[in-house]
Structure formats: structure tokens, C-alpha cells
Short mmCIF file of C-alpha atoms in Angstrom, two decimals:
data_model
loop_
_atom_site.label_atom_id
_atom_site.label_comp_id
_atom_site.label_asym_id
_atom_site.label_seq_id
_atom_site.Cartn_x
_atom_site.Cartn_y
_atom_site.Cartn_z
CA UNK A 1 0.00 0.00 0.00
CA UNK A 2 1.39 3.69 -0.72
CA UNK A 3 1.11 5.71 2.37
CA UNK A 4 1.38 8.72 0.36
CA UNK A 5 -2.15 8.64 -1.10
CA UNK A 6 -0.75 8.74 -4.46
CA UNK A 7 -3.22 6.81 -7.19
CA UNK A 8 -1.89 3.41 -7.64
CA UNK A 9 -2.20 1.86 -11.44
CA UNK A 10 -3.77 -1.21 -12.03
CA UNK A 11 -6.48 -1.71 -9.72
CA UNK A 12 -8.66 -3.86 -11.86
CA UNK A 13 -10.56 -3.68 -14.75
CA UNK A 14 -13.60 -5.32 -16.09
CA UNK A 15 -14.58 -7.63 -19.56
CA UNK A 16 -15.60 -5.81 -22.28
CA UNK A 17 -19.15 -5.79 -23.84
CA UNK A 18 -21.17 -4.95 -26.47
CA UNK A 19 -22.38 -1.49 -26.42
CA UNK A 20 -26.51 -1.60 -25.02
CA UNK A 21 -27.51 2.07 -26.47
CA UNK A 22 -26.10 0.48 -29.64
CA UNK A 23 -27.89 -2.38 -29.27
CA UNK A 24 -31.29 -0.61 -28.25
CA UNK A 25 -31.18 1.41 -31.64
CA UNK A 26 -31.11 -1.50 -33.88
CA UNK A 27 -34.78 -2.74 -34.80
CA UNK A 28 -36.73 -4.97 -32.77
CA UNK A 29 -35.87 -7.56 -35.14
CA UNK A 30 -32.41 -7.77 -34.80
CA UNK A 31 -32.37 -8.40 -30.98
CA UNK A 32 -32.83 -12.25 -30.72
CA UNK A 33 -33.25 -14.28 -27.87
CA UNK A 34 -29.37 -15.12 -28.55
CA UNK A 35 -28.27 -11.49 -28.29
CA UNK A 36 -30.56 -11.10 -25.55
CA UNK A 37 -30.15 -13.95 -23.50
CA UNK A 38 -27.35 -12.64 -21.45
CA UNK A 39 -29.27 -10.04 -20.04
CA UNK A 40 -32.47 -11.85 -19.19
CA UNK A 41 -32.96 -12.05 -15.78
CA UNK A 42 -35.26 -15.20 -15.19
CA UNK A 43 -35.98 -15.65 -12.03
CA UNK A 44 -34.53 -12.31 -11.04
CA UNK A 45 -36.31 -10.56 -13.16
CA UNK A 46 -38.45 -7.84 -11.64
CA UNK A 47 -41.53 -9.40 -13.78
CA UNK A 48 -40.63 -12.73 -12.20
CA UNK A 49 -39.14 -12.45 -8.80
CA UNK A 50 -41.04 -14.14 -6.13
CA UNK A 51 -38.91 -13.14 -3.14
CA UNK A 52 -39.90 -9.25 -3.67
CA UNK A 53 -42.59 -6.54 -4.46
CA UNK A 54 -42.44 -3.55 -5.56
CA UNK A 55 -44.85 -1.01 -3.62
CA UNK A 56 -47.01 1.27 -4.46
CA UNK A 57 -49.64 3.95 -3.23
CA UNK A 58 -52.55 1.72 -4.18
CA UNK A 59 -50.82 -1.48 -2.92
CA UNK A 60 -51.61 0.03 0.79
CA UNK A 61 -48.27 0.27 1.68
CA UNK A 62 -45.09 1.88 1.24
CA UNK A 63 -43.66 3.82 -1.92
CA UNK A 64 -41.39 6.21 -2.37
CA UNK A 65 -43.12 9.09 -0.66
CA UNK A 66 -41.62 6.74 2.31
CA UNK A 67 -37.93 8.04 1.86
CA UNK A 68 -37.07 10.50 4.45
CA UNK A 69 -36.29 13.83 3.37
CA UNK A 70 -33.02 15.72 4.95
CA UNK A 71 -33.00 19.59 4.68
CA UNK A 72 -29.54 20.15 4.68
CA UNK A 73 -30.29 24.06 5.00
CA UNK A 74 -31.52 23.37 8.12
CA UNK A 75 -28.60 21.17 8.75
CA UNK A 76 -26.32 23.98 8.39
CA UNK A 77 -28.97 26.14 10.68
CA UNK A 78 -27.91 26.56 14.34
CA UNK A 79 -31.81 27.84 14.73
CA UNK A 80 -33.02 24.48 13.34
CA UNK A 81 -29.71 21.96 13.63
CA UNK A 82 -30.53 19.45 16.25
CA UNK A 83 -34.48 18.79 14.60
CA UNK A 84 -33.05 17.94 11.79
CA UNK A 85 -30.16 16.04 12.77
CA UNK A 86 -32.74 13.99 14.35
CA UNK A 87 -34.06 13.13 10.49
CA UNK A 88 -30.58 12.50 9.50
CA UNK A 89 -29.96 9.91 12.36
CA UNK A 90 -32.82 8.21 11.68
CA UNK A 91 -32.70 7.89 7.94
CA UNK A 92 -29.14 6.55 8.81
CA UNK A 93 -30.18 4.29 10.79
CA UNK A 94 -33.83 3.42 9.64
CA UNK A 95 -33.36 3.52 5.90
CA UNK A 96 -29.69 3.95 4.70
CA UNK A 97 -31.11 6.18 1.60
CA UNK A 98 -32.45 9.61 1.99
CA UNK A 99 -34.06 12.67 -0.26
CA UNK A 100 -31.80 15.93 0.07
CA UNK A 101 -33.13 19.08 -0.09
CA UNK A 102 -31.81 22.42 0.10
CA UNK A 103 -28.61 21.30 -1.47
CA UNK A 104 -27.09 24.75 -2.05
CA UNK A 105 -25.33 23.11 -5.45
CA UNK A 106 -26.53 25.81 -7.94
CA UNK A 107 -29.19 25.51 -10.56
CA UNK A 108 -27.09 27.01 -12.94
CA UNK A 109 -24.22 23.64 -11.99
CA UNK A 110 -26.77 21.15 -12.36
CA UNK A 111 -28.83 22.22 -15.71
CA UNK A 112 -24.98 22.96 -17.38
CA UNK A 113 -23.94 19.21 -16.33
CA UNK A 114 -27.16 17.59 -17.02
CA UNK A 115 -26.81 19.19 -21.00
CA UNK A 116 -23.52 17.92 -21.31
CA UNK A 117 -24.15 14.75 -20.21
CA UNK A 118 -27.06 14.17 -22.39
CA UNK A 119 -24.79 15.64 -25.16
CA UNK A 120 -21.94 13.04 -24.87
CA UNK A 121 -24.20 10.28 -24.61
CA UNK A 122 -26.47 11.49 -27.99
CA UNK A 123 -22.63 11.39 -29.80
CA UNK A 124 -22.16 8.51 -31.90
CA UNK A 125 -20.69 5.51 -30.77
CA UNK A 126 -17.75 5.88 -32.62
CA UNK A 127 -17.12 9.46 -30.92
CA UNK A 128 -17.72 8.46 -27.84
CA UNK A 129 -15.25 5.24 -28.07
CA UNK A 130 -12.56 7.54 -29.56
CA UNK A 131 -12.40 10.12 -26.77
CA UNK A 132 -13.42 7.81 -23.96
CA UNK A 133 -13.24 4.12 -24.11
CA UNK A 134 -12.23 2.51 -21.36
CA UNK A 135 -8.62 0.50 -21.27
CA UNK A 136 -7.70 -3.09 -20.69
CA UNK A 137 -6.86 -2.70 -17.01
CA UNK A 138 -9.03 -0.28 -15.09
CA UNK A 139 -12.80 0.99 -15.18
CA UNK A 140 -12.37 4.37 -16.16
CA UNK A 141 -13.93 5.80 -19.17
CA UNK A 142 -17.00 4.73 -21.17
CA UNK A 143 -18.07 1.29 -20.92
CA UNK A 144 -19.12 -0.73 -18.28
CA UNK A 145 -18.08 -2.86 -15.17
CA UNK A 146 -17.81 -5.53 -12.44
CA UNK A 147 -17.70 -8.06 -15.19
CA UNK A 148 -15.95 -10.44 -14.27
CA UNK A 149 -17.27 -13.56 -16.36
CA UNK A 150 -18.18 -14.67 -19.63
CA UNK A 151 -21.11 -16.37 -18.04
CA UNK A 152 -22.80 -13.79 -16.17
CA UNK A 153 -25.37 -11.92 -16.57
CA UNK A 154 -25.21 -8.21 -17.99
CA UNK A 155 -26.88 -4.60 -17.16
CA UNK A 156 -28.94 -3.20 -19.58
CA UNK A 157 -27.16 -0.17 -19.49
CA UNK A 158 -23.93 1.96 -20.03
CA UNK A 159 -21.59 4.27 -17.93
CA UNK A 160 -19.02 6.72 -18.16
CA UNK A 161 -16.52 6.23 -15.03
CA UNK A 162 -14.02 8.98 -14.00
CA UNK A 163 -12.21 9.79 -11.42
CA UNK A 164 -12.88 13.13 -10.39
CA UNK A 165 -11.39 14.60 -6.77
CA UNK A 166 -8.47 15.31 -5.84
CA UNK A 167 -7.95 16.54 -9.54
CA UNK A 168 -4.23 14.60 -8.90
CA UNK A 169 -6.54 11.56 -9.47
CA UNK A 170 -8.43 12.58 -12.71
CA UNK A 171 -7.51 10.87 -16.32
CA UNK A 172 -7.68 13.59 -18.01
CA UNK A 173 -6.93 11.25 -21.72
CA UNK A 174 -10.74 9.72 -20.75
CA UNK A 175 -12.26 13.20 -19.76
CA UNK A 176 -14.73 14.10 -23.10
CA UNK A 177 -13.77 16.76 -25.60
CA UNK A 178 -17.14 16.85 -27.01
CA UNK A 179 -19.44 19.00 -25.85
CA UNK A 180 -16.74 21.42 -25.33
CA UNK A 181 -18.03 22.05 -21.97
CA UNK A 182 -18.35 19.05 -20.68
CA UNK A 183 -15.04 19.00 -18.63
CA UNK A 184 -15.51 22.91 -17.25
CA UNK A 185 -19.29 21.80 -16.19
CA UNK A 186 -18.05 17.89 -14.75
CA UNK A 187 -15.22 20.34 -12.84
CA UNK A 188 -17.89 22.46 -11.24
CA UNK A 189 -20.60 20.15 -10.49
CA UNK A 190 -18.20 17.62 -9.03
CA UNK A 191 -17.09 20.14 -6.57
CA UNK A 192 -20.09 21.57 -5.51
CA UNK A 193 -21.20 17.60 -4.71
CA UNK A 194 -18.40 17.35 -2.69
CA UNK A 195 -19.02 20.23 -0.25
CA UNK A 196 -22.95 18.52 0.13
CA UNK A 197 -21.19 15.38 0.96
CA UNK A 198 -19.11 17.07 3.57
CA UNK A 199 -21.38 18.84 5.61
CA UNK A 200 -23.84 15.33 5.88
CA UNK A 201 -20.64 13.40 7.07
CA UNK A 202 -19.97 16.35 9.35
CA UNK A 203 -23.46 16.34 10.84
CA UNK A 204 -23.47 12.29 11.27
CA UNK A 205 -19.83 12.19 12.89
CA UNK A 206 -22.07 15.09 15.78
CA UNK A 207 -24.50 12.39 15.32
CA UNK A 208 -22.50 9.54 16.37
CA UNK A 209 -20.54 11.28 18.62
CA UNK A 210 -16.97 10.67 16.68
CA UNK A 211 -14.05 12.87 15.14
CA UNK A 212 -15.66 14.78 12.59
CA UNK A 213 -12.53 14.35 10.78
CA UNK A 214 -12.21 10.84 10.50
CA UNK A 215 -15.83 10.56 9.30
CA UNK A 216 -15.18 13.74 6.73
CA UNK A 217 -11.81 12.32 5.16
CA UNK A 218 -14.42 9.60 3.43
CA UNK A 219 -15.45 12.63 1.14
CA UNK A 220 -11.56 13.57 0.26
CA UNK A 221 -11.75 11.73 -2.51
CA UNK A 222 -14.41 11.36 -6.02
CA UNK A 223 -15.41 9.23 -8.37
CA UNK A 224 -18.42 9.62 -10.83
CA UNK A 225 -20.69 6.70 -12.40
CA UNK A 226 -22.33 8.13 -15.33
CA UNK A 227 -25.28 5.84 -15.90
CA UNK A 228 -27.49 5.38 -19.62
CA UNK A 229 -29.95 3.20 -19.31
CA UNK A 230 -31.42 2.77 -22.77
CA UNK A 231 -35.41 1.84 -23.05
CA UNK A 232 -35.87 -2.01 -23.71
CA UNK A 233 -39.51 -2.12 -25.51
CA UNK A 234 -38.92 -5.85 -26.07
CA UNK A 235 -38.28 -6.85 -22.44
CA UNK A 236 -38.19 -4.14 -19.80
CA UNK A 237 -39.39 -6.30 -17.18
CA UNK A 238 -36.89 -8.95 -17.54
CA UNK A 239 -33.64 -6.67 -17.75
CA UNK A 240 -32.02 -4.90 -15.01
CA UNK A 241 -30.56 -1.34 -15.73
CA UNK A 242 -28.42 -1.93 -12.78
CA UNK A 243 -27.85 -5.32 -10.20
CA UNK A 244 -28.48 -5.33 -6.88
CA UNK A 245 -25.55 -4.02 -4.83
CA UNK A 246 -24.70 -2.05 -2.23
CA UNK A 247 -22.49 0.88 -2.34
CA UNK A 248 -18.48 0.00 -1.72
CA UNK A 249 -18.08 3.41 -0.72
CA UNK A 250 -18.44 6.20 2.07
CA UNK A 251 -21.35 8.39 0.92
CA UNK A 252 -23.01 8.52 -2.30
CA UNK A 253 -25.20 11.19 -3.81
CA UNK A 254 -27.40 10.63 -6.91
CA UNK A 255 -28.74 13.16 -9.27
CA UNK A 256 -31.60 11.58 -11.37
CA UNK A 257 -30.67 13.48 -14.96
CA UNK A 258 -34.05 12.49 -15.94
CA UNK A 259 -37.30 12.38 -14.26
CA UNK A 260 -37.56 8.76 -15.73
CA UNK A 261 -38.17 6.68 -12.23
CA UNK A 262 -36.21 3.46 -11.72
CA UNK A 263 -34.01 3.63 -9.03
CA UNK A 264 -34.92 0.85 -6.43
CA UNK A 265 -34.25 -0.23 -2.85
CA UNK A 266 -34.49 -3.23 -0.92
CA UNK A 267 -36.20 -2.09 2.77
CA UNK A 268 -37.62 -5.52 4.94
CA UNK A 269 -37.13 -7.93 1.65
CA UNK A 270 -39.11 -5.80 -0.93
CA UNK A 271 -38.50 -3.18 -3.70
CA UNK A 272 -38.87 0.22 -2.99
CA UNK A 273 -39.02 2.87 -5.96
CA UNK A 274 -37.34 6.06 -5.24
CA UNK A 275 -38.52 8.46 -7.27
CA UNK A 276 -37.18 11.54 -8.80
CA UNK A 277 -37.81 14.66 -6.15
CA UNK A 278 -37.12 18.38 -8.38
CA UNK A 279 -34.49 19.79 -7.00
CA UNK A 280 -33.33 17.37 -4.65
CA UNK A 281 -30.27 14.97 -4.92
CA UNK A 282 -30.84 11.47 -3.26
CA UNK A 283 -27.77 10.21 -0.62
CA UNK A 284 -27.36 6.80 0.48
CA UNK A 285 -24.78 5.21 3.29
CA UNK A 286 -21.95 3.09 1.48
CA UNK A 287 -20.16 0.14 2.95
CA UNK A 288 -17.56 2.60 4.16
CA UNK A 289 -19.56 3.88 6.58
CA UNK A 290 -21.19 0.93 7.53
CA UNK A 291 -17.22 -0.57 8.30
CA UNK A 292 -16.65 3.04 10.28
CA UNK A 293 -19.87 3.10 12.48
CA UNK A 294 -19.03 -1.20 13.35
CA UNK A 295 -23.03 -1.91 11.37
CA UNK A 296 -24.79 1.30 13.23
CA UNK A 297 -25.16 2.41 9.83
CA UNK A 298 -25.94 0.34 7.23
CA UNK A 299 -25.34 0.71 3.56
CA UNK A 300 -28.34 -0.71 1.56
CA UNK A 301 -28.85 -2.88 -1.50
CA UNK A 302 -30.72 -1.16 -4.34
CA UNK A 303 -30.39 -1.70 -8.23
CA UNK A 304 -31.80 0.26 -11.12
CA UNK A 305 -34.89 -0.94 -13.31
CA UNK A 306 -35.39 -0.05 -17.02
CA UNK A 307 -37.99 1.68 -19.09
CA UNK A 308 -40.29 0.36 -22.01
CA UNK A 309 -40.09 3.36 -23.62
CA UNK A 310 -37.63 5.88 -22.19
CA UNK A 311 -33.95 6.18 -21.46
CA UNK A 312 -33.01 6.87 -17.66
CA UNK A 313 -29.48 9.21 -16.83
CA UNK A 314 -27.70 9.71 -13.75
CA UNK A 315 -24.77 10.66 -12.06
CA UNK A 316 -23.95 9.19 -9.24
CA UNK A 317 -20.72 10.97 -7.26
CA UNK A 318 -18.93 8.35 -4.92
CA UNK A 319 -17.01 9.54 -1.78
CA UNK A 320 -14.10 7.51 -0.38
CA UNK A 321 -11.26 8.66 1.23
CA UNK A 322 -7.30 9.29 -0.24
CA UNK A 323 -5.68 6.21 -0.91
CA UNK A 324 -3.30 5.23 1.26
CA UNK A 325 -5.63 5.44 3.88
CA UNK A 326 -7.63 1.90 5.74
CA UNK A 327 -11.28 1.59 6.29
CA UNK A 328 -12.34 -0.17 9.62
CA UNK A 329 -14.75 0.67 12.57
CA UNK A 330 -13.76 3.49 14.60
CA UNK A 331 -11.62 3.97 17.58
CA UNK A 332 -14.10 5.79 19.80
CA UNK A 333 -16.63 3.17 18.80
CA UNK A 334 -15.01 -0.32 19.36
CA UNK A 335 -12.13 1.17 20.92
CA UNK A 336 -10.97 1.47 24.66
CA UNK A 337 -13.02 4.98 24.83
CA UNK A 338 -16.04 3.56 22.99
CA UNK A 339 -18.78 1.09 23.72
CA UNK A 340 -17.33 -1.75 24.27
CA UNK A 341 -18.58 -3.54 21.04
CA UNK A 342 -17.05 -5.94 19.08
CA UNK A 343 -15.49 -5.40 15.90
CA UNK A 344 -17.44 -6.82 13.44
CA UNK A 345 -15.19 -5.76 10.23
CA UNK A 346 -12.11 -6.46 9.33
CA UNK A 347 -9.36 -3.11 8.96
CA UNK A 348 -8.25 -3.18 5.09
CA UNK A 349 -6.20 -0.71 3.08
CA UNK A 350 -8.13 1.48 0.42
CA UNK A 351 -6.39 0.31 -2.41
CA UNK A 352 -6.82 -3.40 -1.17
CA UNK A 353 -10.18 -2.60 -1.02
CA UNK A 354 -10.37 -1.10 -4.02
CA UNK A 355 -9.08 -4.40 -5.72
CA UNK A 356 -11.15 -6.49 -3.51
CA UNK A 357 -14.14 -4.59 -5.13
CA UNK A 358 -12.97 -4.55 -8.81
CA UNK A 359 -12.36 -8.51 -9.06
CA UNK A 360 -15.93 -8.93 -8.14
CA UNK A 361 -19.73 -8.24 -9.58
CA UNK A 362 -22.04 -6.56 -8.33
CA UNK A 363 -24.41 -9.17 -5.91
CA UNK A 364 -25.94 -8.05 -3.26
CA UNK A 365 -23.85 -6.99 -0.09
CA UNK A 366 -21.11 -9.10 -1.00
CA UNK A 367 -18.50 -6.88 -0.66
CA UNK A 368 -19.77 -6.25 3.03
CA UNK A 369 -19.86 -10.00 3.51
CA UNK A 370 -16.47 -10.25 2.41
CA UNK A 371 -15.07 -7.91 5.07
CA UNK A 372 -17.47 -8.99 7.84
CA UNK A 373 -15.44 -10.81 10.84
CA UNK A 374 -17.88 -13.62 11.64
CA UNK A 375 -19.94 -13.52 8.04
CA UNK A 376 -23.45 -15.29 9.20
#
């Protein structure tokens, strides 16, 4: 491990595939049960599963009206602080996913972001590959990841991967060219994400009664998963846009590009939709934070479902801290001035971890099994 924090090369990479938004465009004719078959879900399938239900208002029960709501303005308010910290411990603790308003991240950051986004992905294929495609041995650029097989099963979908904070870290050579903004607006938005992410880790290490700098150095560092998630007319309900996982992370925030709905969560063995809120971002705990708090936090499995008849965008910013740095629970938690609790993680390096995550697919909490001391 380098203590320095420096990058390291060669974390991991991930098999390549065909191109979905490629394949969506061709006619419905063309896409055979043998080019399909790969990303048919069976079983799985969120026409088919029998373990899980989605929920809706008429169902008379939850939906995604359900998902707390965090005010971070009010966060930042001494006048209002400790009622809404309250909200923010409990959608910690209760949920693991939660609606934020009152971001402060500009309009103006947002709209320019969103248009370049949507830009780069209406390029041709060829364009995009020629500025962006990813390489042999890691997951940045444009393609896709966690594939780790020629066997398993594939995401109807595509992403754009960068690394984005500390700009040390960034791959420039896989930054777009095209739209000419698109670098200036990434920049911009990117930081402006960051800040939101600090001030939540802030107001959960007050929370949890812990160094707010351990629990802020989680947000040092930024990736970005740009997700396309191309209609599938011929089998929406047997494809997933995205697998079930949780987050390998410290704290991500989503911004739903589109107001297409399809982001999921698993809450008591069933699917919840979270749906797009204007003008709010949605945050959700990562395994990083679940290692940190020792499981008083828990990151939570969702996965992404795909439209009939519309594509789905969005950018979701990962927060980890520098490598060189080791993920574990806490000091004041299991430690001689803590609780007295167990350790239920292991302690790992971030660029072990890193690797641990990259030769794997996305399944479930697996990740968080992995690292678990006594995995049930």
C-alpha cells in the first residue's frame, strides 16, 4: 500500500461488452433471444421475482413518498440543527437512503452538467469510443463494469466512469472533448457535490458522537458513475438497468438526470421505488460507513430498473477517502473509549479494497460480507 495517497495503477478492470444504447437502436428484429439472452434475468427478473414486491400507493403500503427527506439548509442552521439532525440519524439508521433538499449546489451547476451529459451520450458511438473508451486494465472511461465472467449476466445499461477529486486523481486522456463544456461543467458540479457530501458526514460524525474528521476524510476523494440506461420495448421487465448491490463506498449522492423513475431499494425484503424529487439529490450510506460506524449504519442494497419506452441518466458521485488510507470501525466506537462492542469488520487498506471490489460483480452486499469478521 502507498502511504502517500498517491493513485496506484492497475487496480482492476472489467470484460468488455457490447455497447446496449447500440444495441437498443437496432430494430426490434435484430435483438434475438441469442443477443438477448445474457441479459435476461429469469428468475430475477423484476416481472418474475417471487422473493420481492415492488410497492405502491394503491398497494396500501409503502412507496417512495416513504424516503425521508433531509434539509440540509436546516442542517447547516444553528436555529433548526438538532431537529433535523434527528431526520438524519434516523434515515441513517432506519433507511440507509435519503431525499436531500436544500442542497445549495446551484441551478445554474446542475442544468450545465445535465446538458452535457445528455450531449456526450447522444454522440455517436464511434465518438464516444474515440475520446473515452475505457482501457484493458481499469474501469475508467466509457463502458461498463464488475464483469468479471463470460457467463454472467449483464446490465442493460452503459456508464461513463471517472475519477474526479483530488484533480491529482483525474484521467484527463478519458475526460470528453465533445461537448466542449463538458469537462468545465463535470469540474464544477463535481465540486459543488463534494461540499454537500461534507457537511452530511460532518453532521453524522455530531450524530454519532466521533471525530468529525475521520468521518469527513471519506469525502476527500471522487469518483463519478455516469449511468445510460437505454429503453428495452422488447423486455423491460426482464432486464435490469443496474444489479443489486450495495455501495463499496463512504457516501453517495445521486442526481436523477431524468425524471424517468427506476431507481430501487431493498427495505424488509421488498423493492422500494425512489422516485425523482425536483431539486433534490438522493444520498445513500456506502459500505464505508457501515465498516466506520461497526453496522450502526448500514449501507443498503438497491439496483436500477429499465424503461419500455424511455432512457433513464444519472450521475452518481462516490465519496471515499485518499488512498493510502484503511477503512475499519472506529476507535471511539469499538475502541478502549467507545462502547465496548465488538469489531465486526475487518481493517483493510483502500487500495486493497479497491481491488477487492474490482475482481468482483455486483451481488448483493457481497462486498460487506467479504469484510465482515464472523460472516453469518
Amino acid at each position: 500500500m502507498d502511504p502517500s495517497g498517491n493513485k496506484p495503477r492497475d487496480l482492476g478492470g472489467s470484460l468488455p461488452v457490447p455497447n446496449v444504447q447500440d444495441l437498443a437502436a437496432r430494430p426490434a428484429a435484430e435483438l434475438t433471444p441469442a443477443i438477448l439472452h445474457r441479459y435476461l434475468r429469469g428468475a430475477d427478473a423484476p416481472a418474475f421475482s417471487s422473493t420481492t414486491t415492488i410497492f405502491r400507493d394503491n398497494d396500501n403500503t409503502s412507496s417512495s413518498s416513504s424516503v425521508p427527506v433531509v434539509d440540509l439548509a436546516r442542517l447547516l442552521d444553528p436555529a433548526h440543527a438538532d431537529e433535523e439532525a434527528g431526520r438524519l440519524r434516523a434515515a441513517c439508521e432506519d433507511w440507509g437512503f435519503f431525499h436531500v433538499a436544500n442542497h445549495g449546489v446551484p441551478g445554474h451547476v446542475i442544468n450545465d452538467v445535465k446538458d452535457d451529459i445528455e450531449a456526450f451520450f447522444n454522440l455517436p458511438l464511434a465518438e464516444k469510443n474515440g475520446m473515452a473508451a475505457q482501457g484493458s486494465s481499469g474501469i475508467e472511461g466509457y463502458g461498463q463494469a464488475f464483469v468479471v465472467s463470460d457467463e454472467q449476466k449483464l446490465d442493460w445499461a452503459d456508464m461513463l466512469f471517472l475519477a474526479t477529486l483530488p484533480p491529482e486523481y483525474r484521467s484527463l486522456n478519458l475526460w470528453p472533448t465533445k461537448p466542449a463544456t463538458f469537462r468545465t461543467s463535470l469540474e464544477r458540479y463535481s465540486v459543488e457535490v463534494q461540499r454537500v457530501a461534507a457537511d452530511l458526514l460532518r453532521a453524522m460524525a455530531r450524530n454519532l458522537g466521533v471525530a468529525e474528521e475521520k468521518m469527513m476524510s471519506i469525502a476527500a476523494a471522487q469518483t463519478v458513475r455516469i449511468n445510460y440506461y437505454p429503453p428495452c420495448p422488447q423486455a423491460h421487465d426482464q432486464v435490469l438497468g443496474l444489479s443489486p448491490h450495495s455501495d463499496a463506498v463512504g457516501l453517495t449522492l445521486l442526481l436523477q438526470v431524468s425524471q424517468v423513475p427506476g431507481l430501487q431499494i431493498r427495505k424488509e425484503g421488498k423493492w422500494i421505488p425512489v422516485d425523482p424529487v425536483p431539486g433534490a439529490l438522493v444520498a445513500n450510506v456506502g459500505d464505508v460507513v457501515e465498516m466506520l460506524t461497526n453496522g450502526r449504519y448500514k449501507s443498503i442494497e438497491h439496483r436500477a430498473v429499465v424503461n419500455a419506452c424511455h432512457e433513464r441518466v444519472s450521475v452518481a458521485a462516490f465519496h471515499s477517502a485518499k488512498f493510502g488510507a484503511t477503512y475499519g470501525p472506529m476507535e471511539e466506537i469499538v475502541g478502549a473509549a467507545g462502547d465496548g462492542e465488538a469489531p465486526r469488520y475487518r481493517t483493510i487498506g483502500a487500495e486493497d479494497y479497491v481491488k477487492l471490489l474490482l475482481s468482483s460483480k455486483l451481488e448483493g452486499k457481497n462486498i460487506m460480507d467479504a469484510m465482515k469478521i464472523n460472516p453469518l
